mmCIF file of C-alpha atoms in Angstrom:
data_model
loop_
_atom_site.group_PDB
_atom_site.id
_atom_site.type_symbol
_atom_site.label_atom_id
_atom_site.label_comp_id
_atom_site.label_asym_id
_atom_site.label_seq_id
_atom_site.Cartn_x
_atom_site.Cartn_y
_atom_site.Cartn_z
ATOM 1 C CA MET A 286 0.000 0.000 0.000
ATOM 2 C CA GLU A 287 1.595 3.271 -1.103
ATOM 3 C CA ALA A 288 0.655 6.925 -0.986
ATOM 4 C CA GLY A 289 2.993 9.333 -2.713
ATOM 5 C CA ASN A 290 6.513 8.647 -1.566
ATOM 6 C CA GLN A 291 5.366 6.881 1.628
ATOM 7 C CA THR A 292 4.623 3.233 2.206
ATOM 8 C CA VAL A 293 3.302 0.899 4.856
ATOM 9 C CA VAL A 294 6.420 -1.001 5.894
ATOM 10 C CA LEU A 295 6.080 -4.665 6.766
ATOM 11 C CA LYS A 296 9.801 -5.474 6.694
ATOM 12 C CA PHE A 297 13.156 -3.746 6.935
ATOM 13 C CA ILE A 298 16.369 -4.836 5.230
ATOM 14 C CA LEU A 299 19.424 -5.041 7.497
ATOM 15 C CA LEU A 300 22.489 -4.522 5.301
ATOM 16 C CA GLY A 301 24.741 -6.006 7.987
ATOM 17 C CA LEU A 302 28.499 -5.688 8.139
ATOM 18 C CA SER A 303 29.381 -6.878 4.639
ATOM 19 C CA GLU A 304 27.709 -7.792 1.346
ATOM 20 C CA ASP A 305 30.541 -10.199 0.501
ATOM 21 C CA MET A 306 28.994 -13.667 0.834
ATOM 22 C CA ASP A 307 32.447 -15.237 1.158
ATOM 23 C CA LEU A 308 32.924 -13.349 4.434
ATOM 24 C CA HIS A 309 29.666 -14.577 5.970
ATOM 25 C CA PRO A 310 31.000 -17.935 7.283
ATOM 26 C CA PHE A 311 33.889 -16.084 8.936
ATOM 27 C CA LEU A 312 31.556 -13.459 10.415
ATOM 28 C CA PHE A 313 29.200 -16.165 11.664
ATOM 29 C CA GLY A 314 32.003 -18.052 13.399
ATOM 30 C CA LEU A 315 33.525 -14.868 14.820
ATOM 31 C CA PHE A 316 30.316 -13.454 16.272
ATOM 32 C CA LEU A 317 29.082 -16.833 17.508
ATOM 33 C CA SER A 318 32.373 -17.248 19.392
ATOM 34 C CA MET A 319 32.183 -13.729 20.822
ATOM 35 C CA PHE A 320 28.549 -14.243 21.819
ATOM 36 C CA LEU A 321 29.317 -17.523 23.618
ATOM 37 C CA VAL A 322 32.311 -15.988 25.407
ATOM 38 C CA THR A 323 30.158 -13.032 26.484
ATOM 39 C CA VAL A 324 27.332 -15.198 27.825
ATOM 40 C CA LEU A 325 29.647 -17.711 29.521
ATOM 41 C CA GLY A 326 31.899 -15.035 31.036
ATOM 42 C CA ASN A 327 29.043 -12.994 32.467
ATOM 43 C CA LEU A 328 27.251 -16.104 33.738
ATOM 44 C CA LEU A 329 30.430 -17.127 35.571
ATOM 45 C CA ILE A 330 30.564 -13.680 37.198
ATOM 46 C CA ILE A 331 26.938 -14.035 38.342
ATOM 47 C CA LEU A 332 27.445 -17.599 39.624
ATOM 48 C CA ALA A 333 30.675 -16.704 41.436
ATOM 49 C CA ILE A 334 29.022 -13.765 43.206
ATOM 50 C CA ASN A 335 25.920 -15.739 44.180
ATOM 51 C CA SER A 336 27.925 -18.731 45.434
ATOM 52 C CA ASP A 337 30.323 -16.745 47.654
ATOM 53 C CA SER A 338 28.737 -15.091 50.686
ATOM 54 C CA ARG A 339 31.754 -12.791 51.036
ATOM 55 C CA LEU A 340 30.752 -11.158 47.742
ATOM 56 C CA HIS A 341 27.242 -10.343 48.922
ATOM 57 C CA THR A 342 28.040 -6.637 49.075
ATOM 58 C CA PRO A 343 26.553 -3.639 47.205
ATOM 59 C CA MET A 344 29.439 -3.476 44.714
ATOM 60 C CA TYR A 345 29.065 -7.102 43.651
ATOM 61 C CA PHE A 346 25.271 -6.871 43.748
ATOM 62 C CA PHE A 347 25.444 -4.174 41.069
ATOM 63 C CA LEU A 348 28.192 -6.059 39.226
ATOM 64 C CA SER A 349 26.013 -9.175 38.929
ATOM 65 C CA ASN A 350 23.188 -7.026 37.557
ATOM 66 C CA LEU A 351 25.620 -5.409 35.113
ATOM 67 C CA SER A 352 26.642 -8.868 33.895
ATOM 68 C CA LEU A 353 23.005 -9.857 33.459
ATOM 69 C CA THR A 354 22.381 -6.636 31.535
ATOM 70 C CA ASP A 355 25.374 -7.294 29.271
ATOM 71 C CA ILE A 356 23.998 -10.738 28.393
ATOM 72 C CA GLY A 357 20.686 -9.177 27.388
ATOM 73 C CA PHE A 358 22.441 -6.314 25.581
ATOM 74 C CA THR A 359 24.449 -8.653 23.365
ATOM 75 C CA SER A 360 21.646 -11.189 22.864
ATOM 76 C CA THR A 361 19.288 -8.487 21.579
ATOM 77 C CA THR A 362 21.487 -7.686 18.583
ATOM 78 C CA VAL A 363 23.834 -10.597 17.883
ATOM 79 C CA LEU A 364 21.303 -13.448 17.848
ATOM 80 C CA LYS A 365 19.284 -11.881 15.015
ATOM 81 C CA MET A 366 22.458 -11.203 13.046
ATOM 82 C CA LEU A 367 23.566 -14.837 13.439
ATOM 83 C CA VAL A 368 20.162 -16.066 12.262
ATOM 84 C CA ASN A 369 20.289 -13.757 9.238
ATOM 85 C CA ILE A 370 23.769 -14.950 8.251
ATOM 86 C CA GLN A 371 22.841 -18.609 8.706
ATOM 87 C CA THR A 372 19.587 -18.332 6.715
ATOM 88 C CA GLN A 373 21.109 -15.918 4.178
ATOM 89 C CA SER A 374 18.214 -13.553 4.803
ATOM 90 C CA ASN A 375 18.762 -9.941 5.783
ATOM 91 C CA THR A 376 15.157 -8.969 6.520
ATOM 92 C CA ILE A 377 13.456 -8.209 9.813
ATOM 93 C CA THR A 378 9.754 -7.605 10.308
ATOM 94 C CA TYR A 379 8.430 -4.224 11.398
ATOM 95 C CA GLU A 380 7.270 -5.726 14.703
ATOM 96 C CA GLY A 381 10.582 -7.530 15.165
ATOM 97 C CA CYS A 382 12.472 -4.295 14.527
ATOM 98 C CA LEU A 383 10.442 -2.393 17.122
ATOM 99 C CA THR A 384 10.914 -5.225 19.636
ATOM 100 C CA GLN A 385 14.669 -5.311 19.074
ATOM 101 C CA MET A 386 14.902 -1.543 19.378
ATOM 102 C CA TYR A 387 12.826 -1.615 22.580
ATOM 103 C CA PHE A 388 15.059 -4.134 24.362
ATOM 104 C CA PHE A 389 18.252 -2.551 23.015
ATOM 105 C CA MET A 390 17.308 0.793 24.569
ATOM 106 C CA ILE A 391 16.432 -0.886 27.881
ATOM 107 C CA PHE A 392 19.773 -2.660 28.222
ATOM 108 C CA ALA A 393 21.827 0.300 26.942
ATOM 109 C CA GLY A 394 20.160 2.563 29.499
ATOM 110 C CA LEU A 395 20.646 0.009 32.272
ATOM 111 C CA ASP A 396 24.345 -0.290 31.457
ATOM 112 C CA SER A 397 24.773 3.452 31.841
ATOM 113 C CA SER A 398 22.648 3.637 35.008
ATOM 114 C CA LEU A 399 24.423 0.725 36.704
ATOM 115 C CA LEU A 400 27.858 2.170 35.947
ATOM 116 C CA MET A 401 26.713 5.434 37.546
ATOM 117 C CA VAL A 402 25.407 3.648 40.653
ATOM 118 C CA MET A 403 28.633 1.634 40.928
ATOM 119 C CA ALA A 404 30.653 4.870 40.787
ATOM 120 C CA TYR A 405 28.577 6.277 43.650
ATOM 121 C CA ASP A 406 29.116 3.034 45.572
ATOM 122 C CA ARG A 407 32.896 3.357 45.177
ATOM 123 C CA PHE A 408 32.716 7.008 46.268
ATOM 124 C CA VAL A 409 30.909 6.064 49.481
ATOM 125 C CA ALA A 410 33.245 3.102 50.141
ATOM 126 C CA ILE A 411 36.434 5.175 49.783
ATOM 127 C CA CYS A 412 35.393 8.600 51.081
ATOM 128 C CA HIS A 413 32.975 7.457 53.813
ATOM 129 C CA PRO A 414 34.184 3.957 54.799
ATOM 130 C CA LEU A 415 32.786 4.069 58.350
ATOM 131 C CA ARG A 416 29.299 4.907 57.105
ATOM 132 C CA TYR A 417 29.418 2.630 54.041
ATOM 133 C CA THR A 418 27.155 -0.137 55.352
ATOM 134 C CA VAL A 419 24.695 2.426 56.708
ATOM 135 C CA ILE A 420 24.452 4.442 53.471
ATOM 136 C CA MET A 421 24.612 1.546 50.988
ATOM 137 C CA ASN A 422 22.063 -0.582 52.803
ATOM 138 C CA PRO A 423 20.090 -3.329 50.999
ATOM 139 C CA ARG A 424 16.990 -1.126 50.799
ATOM 140 C CA LEU A 425 18.847 1.687 48.997
ATOM 141 C CA CYS A 426 20.566 -0.769 46.644
ATOM 142 C CA GLY A 427 17.249 -2.349 45.716
ATOM 143 C CA LEU A 428 15.669 1.076 45.259
ATOM 144 C CA LEU A 429 18.478 2.282 42.984
ATOM 145 C CA LEU A 430 18.136 -0.842 40.844
ATOM 146 C CA LEU A 431 14.341 -0.531 40.720
ATOM 147 C CA VAL A 432 14.476 3.148 39.703
ATOM 148 C CA SER A 433 17.001 2.327 36.957
ATOM 149 C CA TRP A 434 14.703 -0.373 35.567
ATOM 150 C CA LEU A 435 11.614 1.841 35.731
ATOM 151 C CA ILE A 436 13.306 4.742 33.940
ATOM 152 C CA CYS A 437 14.659 2.509 31.174
ATOM 153 C CA LEU A 438 11.391 0.607 30.729
ATOM 154 C CA THR A 439 9.365 3.819 30.584
ATOM 155 C CA TYR A 440 11.668 5.551 28.121
ATOM 156 C CA SER A 441 11.961 2.508 25.839
ATOM 157 C CA LEU A 442 8.193 2.020 25.787
ATOM 158 C CA LEU A 443 7.598 5.708 25.097
ATOM 159 C CA GLN A 444 10.190 5.781 22.309
ATOM 160 C CA SER A 445 8.684 2.646 20.722
ATOM 161 C CA LEU A 446 5.184 4.144 20.852
ATOM 162 C CA MET A 447 6.522 7.315 19.235
ATOM 163 C CA PHE A 448 7.763 5.235 16.306
ATOM 164 C CA LEU A 449 4.244 3.947 15.667
ATOM 165 C CA ARG A 450 3.145 7.421 14.576
ATOM 166 C CA VAL A 451 5.795 7.905 11.860
ATOM 167 C CA SER A 452 5.575 6.737 8.246
ATOM 168 C CA PHE A 453 8.464 5.465 6.170
ATOM 169 C CA CYS A 454 9.726 6.209 2.693
ATOM 170 C CA LYS A 455 10.190 3.523 0.056
ATOM 171 C CA GLU A 456 13.838 3.232 1.081
ATOM 172 C CA ILE A 457 13.760 0.728 3.964
ATOM 173 C CA GLU A 458 17.388 -0.427 3.956
ATOM 174 C CA ILE A 459 19.130 -0.026 7.312
ATOM 175 C CA PRO A 460 22.952 0.238 6.995
ATOM 176 C CA HIS A 461 23.376 -1.702 10.215
ATOM 177 C CA PHE A 462 23.237 -5.225 11.638
ATOM 178 C CA PHE A 463 20.395 -4.357 14.019
ATOM 179 C CA CYS A 464 17.535 -1.853 14.319
ATOM 180 C CA GLU A 465 19.259 1.171 15.789
ATOM 181 C CA HIS A 466 16.723 3.933 16.409
ATOM 182 C CA THR A 467 18.733 6.861 15.032
ATOM 183 C CA GLN A 468 19.237 4.987 11.751
ATOM 184 C CA ILE A 469 15.536 4.147 11.519
ATOM 185 C CA LEU A 470 14.565 7.770 12.086
ATOM 186 C CA LYS A 471 16.541 8.694 8.967
ATOM 187 C CA LEU A 472 14.271 6.433 6.895
ATOM 188 C CA THR A 473 11.068 8.219 7.849
ATOM 189 C CA CYS A 474 9.180 10.644 5.644
ATOM 190 C CA SER A 475 7.094 12.206 8.405
ATOM 191 C CA ASP A 476 8.005 14.858 10.944
ATOM 192 C CA THR A 477 10.280 13.406 13.633
ATOM 193 C CA LEU A 478 10.662 16.517 15.778
ATOM 194 C CA ALA A 479 8.922 14.908 18.768
ATOM 195 C CA ASN A 480 11.085 11.780 18.398
ATOM 196 C CA ASP A 481 14.251 13.891 18.206
ATOM 197 C CA ILE A 482 13.295 15.913 21.294
ATOM 198 C CA LEU A 483 12.632 12.716 23.234
ATOM 199 C CA LEU A 484 15.922 11.232 22.012
ATOM 200 C CA TYR A 485 17.930 14.289 23.102
ATOM 201 C CA PHE A 486 16.152 14.393 26.454
ATOM 202 C CA VAL A 487 16.898 10.751 27.223
ATOM 203 C CA THR A 488 20.468 11.084 25.930
ATOM 204 C CA GLY A 489 20.907 13.670 28.659
ATOM 205 C CA LEU A 490 19.010 11.624 31.235
ATOM 206 C CA LEU A 491 20.738 8.286 30.604
ATOM 207 C CA GLY A 492 23.982 9.509 29.051
ATOM 208 C CA VAL A 493 25.117 12.943 30.185
ATOM 209 C CA ILE A 494 23.779 12.798 33.762
ATOM 210 C CA PRO A 495 25.294 9.357 34.566
ATOM 211 C CA LEU A 496 28.628 10.400 33.045
ATOM 212 C CA THR A 497 28.575 13.633 35.067
ATOM 213 C CA VAL A 498 27.842 11.718 38.280
ATOM 214 C CA ILE A 499 30.657 9.274 37.467
ATOM 215 C CA LEU A 500 33.157 12.091 36.832
ATOM 216 C CA LEU A 501 32.154 13.919 40.021
ATOM 217 C CA SER A 502 32.388 10.672 42.015
ATOM 218 C CA TYR A 503 35.890 9.987 40.746
ATOM 219 C CA TYR A 504 36.921 13.580 41.354
ATOM 220 C CA ARG A 505 35.949 13.134 44.998
ATOM 221 C CA ILE A 506 37.540 9.654 45.087
ATOM 222 C CA ILE A 507 40.867 10.987 43.781
ATOM 223 C CA SER A 508 40.729 13.832 46.310
ATOM 224 C CA CYS A 509 40.169 11.336 49.136
ATOM 225 C CA ILE A 510 42.934 9.042 47.902
ATOM 226 C CA MET A 511 45.415 11.926 47.686
ATOM 227 C CA GLY A 512 44.688 12.642 51.341
ATOM 228 C CA ILE A 513 45.933 9.186 52.353
ATOM 229 C CA SER A 514 49.487 9.415 53.642
ATOM 230 C CA LEU A 515 50.621 5.819 53.092
ATOM 231 C CA VAL A 516 51.441 4.693 49.546
ATOM 232 C CA ALA A 517 50.090 1.226 50.285
ATOM 233 C CA GLY A 518 46.827 2.789 51.432
ATOM 234 C CA LYS A 519 46.551 4.811 48.248
ATOM 235 C CA TYR A 520 47.163 1.727 46.109
ATOM 236 C CA LYS A 521 44.601 -0.333 48.018
ATOM 237 C CA ALA A 522 41.975 2.405 47.741
ATOM 238 C CA PHE A 523 42.505 2.919 44.022
ATOM 239 C CA SER A 524 42.630 -0.813 43.264
ATOM 240 C CA THR A 525 39.052 -1.188 44.523
ATOM 241 C CA CYS A 526 37.772 1.035 41.700
ATOM 242 C CA GLY A 527 40.354 0.371 38.973
ATOM 243 C CA SER A 528 38.225 -2.257 37.185
ATOM 244 C CA HIS A 529 35.148 -0.066 37.246
ATOM 245 C CA LEU A 530 37.088 2.922 35.901
ATOM 246 C CA LEU A 531 38.408 0.793 33.033
ATOM 247 C CA VAL A 532 34.898 -0.454 32.149
ATOM 248 C CA VAL A 533 33.525 3.113 32.294
ATOM 249 C CA SER A 534 36.273 4.377 29.972
ATOM 250 C CA LEU A 535 35.605 1.551 27.526
ATOM 251 C CA PHE A 536 31.806 1.935 27.616
ATOM 252 C CA TYR A 537 31.612 5.707 27.253
ATOM 253 C CA GLY A 538 34.619 6.037 24.968
ATOM 254 C CA VAL A 539 33.251 3.546 22.445
ATOM 255 C CA GLY A 540 29.701 4.828 22.963
ATOM 256 C CA LEU A 541 30.777 8.370 22.114
ATOM 257 C CA GLY A 542 32.444 7.139 18.929
ATOM 258 C CA VAL A 543 29.275 5.287 17.909
ATOM 259 C CA TYR A 544 27.117 8.335 18.693
ATOM 260 C CA LEU A 545 29.289 10.625 16.553
ATOM 261 C CA THR A 546 29.301 8.076 13.721
ATOM 262 C CA SER A 547 25.537 7.558 13.791
ATOM 263 C CA GLY A 548 24.994 11.300 13.723
ATOM 264 C CA THR A 549 26.332 11.653 10.159
ATOM 265 C CA THR A 550 23.901 12.711 7.471
ATOM 266 C CA HIS A 551 24.720 9.774 5.212
ATOM 267 C CA PRO A 552 25.072 6.637 7.342
ATOM 268 C CA SER A 553 27.364 3.884 6.164
ATOM 269 C CA ARG A 554 28.631 0.516 7.333
ATOM 270 C CA LYS A 555 31.395 2.292 9.257
ATOM 271 C CA GLY A 556 28.782 3.054 11.899
ATOM 272 C CA SER A 557 27.783 -0.594 12.176
ATOM 273 C CA VAL A 558 31.418 -1.665 12.508
ATOM 274 C CA ALA A 559 31.872 0.879 15.300
ATOM 275 C CA SER A 560 28.728 -0.452 16.982
ATOM 276 C CA VAL A 561 30.314 -3.917 17.159
ATOM 277 C CA MET A 562 32.710 -2.512 19.753
ATOM 278 C CA TYR A 563 29.805 -1.040 21.703
ATOM 279 C CA THR A 564 27.347 -3.943 21.584
ATOM 280 C CA VAL A 565 29.626 -6.996 21.423
ATOM 281 C CA VAL A 566 33.241 -6.312 22.382
ATOM 282 C CA THR A 567 32.585 -4.223 25.505
ATOM 283 C CA PRO A 568 30.169 -6.737 27.133
ATOM 284 C CA MET A 569 32.619 -9.519 26.234
ATOM 285 C CA LEU A 570 35.569 -7.758 27.899
ATOM 286 C CA ASN A 571 33.769 -6.823 31.125
ATOM 287 C CA PRO A 572 34.052 -10.310 32.723
ATOM 288 C CA PHE A 573 37.771 -10.418 31.893
ATOM 289 C CA ILE A 574 38.327 -6.948 33.370
ATOM 290 C CA TYR A 575 36.545 -7.767 36.626
ATOM 291 C CA GLY A 576 37.655 -11.408 36.735
ATOM 292 C CA LEU A 577 41.366 -10.844 36.095
ATOM 293 C CA ARG A 578 41.889 -7.534 37.924
ATOM 294 C CA ASN A 579 39.828 -8.207 41.043
ATOM 295 C CA ARG A 580 41.350 -10.489 43.705
ATOM 296 C CA ASP A 581 38.026 -11.296 45.358
ATOM 297 C CA MET A 582 36.503 -12.288 42.016
ATOM 298 C CA LYS A 583 39.513 -14.447 41.142
ATOM 299 C CA ARG A 584 39.211 -16.286 44.469
ATOM 300 C CA ALA A 585 35.469 -16.745 43.999
ATOM 301 C CA LEU A 586 35.958 -18.066 40.464
ATOM 302 C CA ARG A 587 38.638 -20.526 41.641
ATOM 303 C CA ARG A 588 36.278 -21.811 44.361
ATOM 304 C CA LEU A 589 33.505 -22.142 41.801
ATOM 305 C CA PHE A 590 35.727 -24.136 39.449
ATOM 306 C CA ARG A 591 36.990 -26.373 42.259
ATOM 307 C CA ARG A 592 33.440 -27.005 43.423
ATOM 308 C CA GLY A 593 32.479 -27.970 39.875
ATOM 309 C CA VAL A 594 35.451 -30.336 39.547
ATOM 310 C CA TYR A 595 34.878 -32.027 42.905
ATOM 311 C CA SER A 596 31.146 -32.482 42.233
ATOM 312 C CA GLN A 597 31.870 -34.582 39.157
#
């Protein structure tokens, strides 16, 4: 059904990472391996935290939720791409595209919110150690997690409903391997001012505000650490937030690159290649960063492995 230069879209075409069919087996093997490593690594983090009572602290509570979010984040995009490569079909239904976009926005927002909450947790632990258990009590931790979920669910639902009111041009090819909302907006023929305003508002709410809180938290953390007289004390204090700082740098650094790439007038596959770092590589590296740099996590993982060996 068409009217002028507009059409009722039933399917979108995902151009993916490459049109070269000879590369598809390699891409399938590569992304399947990365997906399995991501899921297995984050599941091990969750199991290690849940199985060790000494890790039942606010920091590891948020870390386990971050790992769960990363599994959902990667699954939302990579699974569809793997199916498309395997079936040699690059289409996705309109409903499937909206669903993928909805869950992608939820998990992306949760990643940002959890990193912000973890930065605040480290600030309290280092700058107010005597009041840490009082401030970061289970009720506050649960409330912070609940508020993060509610904000992300509400925004994602609202953004998805806003897409229902726009119409699309005949050009329905998405130069990406998943339905990324900024790319889809460029395919519309109707006025997207309301969508753009909502997008900018939430970018500030779930992007700029969390990053600002993280930077302020680390400014205060560095100030507190510099006030410690002993070198060993400074090293111990900084080592407790080194992994988180590395994950934050990776997440926001890559995210900024993807945002600048997606903002170009004429999108290309360069944006989708950059998004691989954001949606696949970063969630895959998080378990290695926390598992290899954190002594408590390494001990918990060793106990988990030994328990699995002895149970056989």
